[in-house]
């Protein structure tokens, strides 16, 4: 199941990478 990859992509788009830093 590649659900993790899908969620990762969606999260990356929804939440800016700057916020994760």
PDB file of C-alpha atoms in Angstrom:
ATOM      1  CA  UNK A   1       0.000   0.000   0.000  1.00  0.00           C
ATOM      2  CA  UNK A   2       1.426   3.375  -0.987  1.00  0.00           C
ATOM      3  CA  UNK A   3      -0.934   5.323   1.225  1.00  0.00           C
ATOM      4  CA  UNK A   4       2.029   6.789   3.147  1.00  0.00           C
ATOM      5  CA  UNK A   5       3.381   8.319  -0.065  1.00  0.00           C
ATOM      6  CA  UNK A   6      -0.033   9.795  -0.870  1.00  0.00           C
ATOM      7  CA  UNK A   7      -0.441  11.295   2.604  1.00  0.00           C
ATOM      8  CA  UNK A   8       3.103  12.646   2.499  1.00  0.00           C
ATOM      9  CA  UNK A   9       2.374  14.403  -0.781  1.00  0.00           C
ATOM     10  CA  UNK A  10      -0.914  15.855   0.436  1.00  0.00           C
ATOM     11  CA  UNK A  11       0.573  16.994   3.736  1.00  0.00           C
ATOM     12  CA  UNK A  12       3.487  18.600   1.899  1.00  0.00           C
ATOM     13  CA  UNK A  13       1.066  20.572  -0.241  1.00  0.00           C
ATOM     14  CA  UNK A  14      -1.364  21.422   2.576  1.00  0.00           C
ATOM     15  CA  UNK A  15       1.295  22.371   5.131  1.00  0.00           C
ATOM     16  CA  UNK A  16       4.179  24.591   3.954  1.00  0.00           C
ATOM     17  CA  UNK A  17       7.619  23.094   4.495  1.00  0.00           C
ATOM     18  CA  UNK A  18       8.609  26.266   6.330  1.00  0.00           C
ATOM     19  CA  UNK A  19       6.173  25.356   9.088  1.00  0.00           C
ATOM     20  CA  UNK A  20       7.720  21.922   9.550  1.00  0.00           C
ATOM     21  CA  UNK A  21      11.172  23.383  10.089  1.00  0.00           C
TER      22      UNK A  21
END
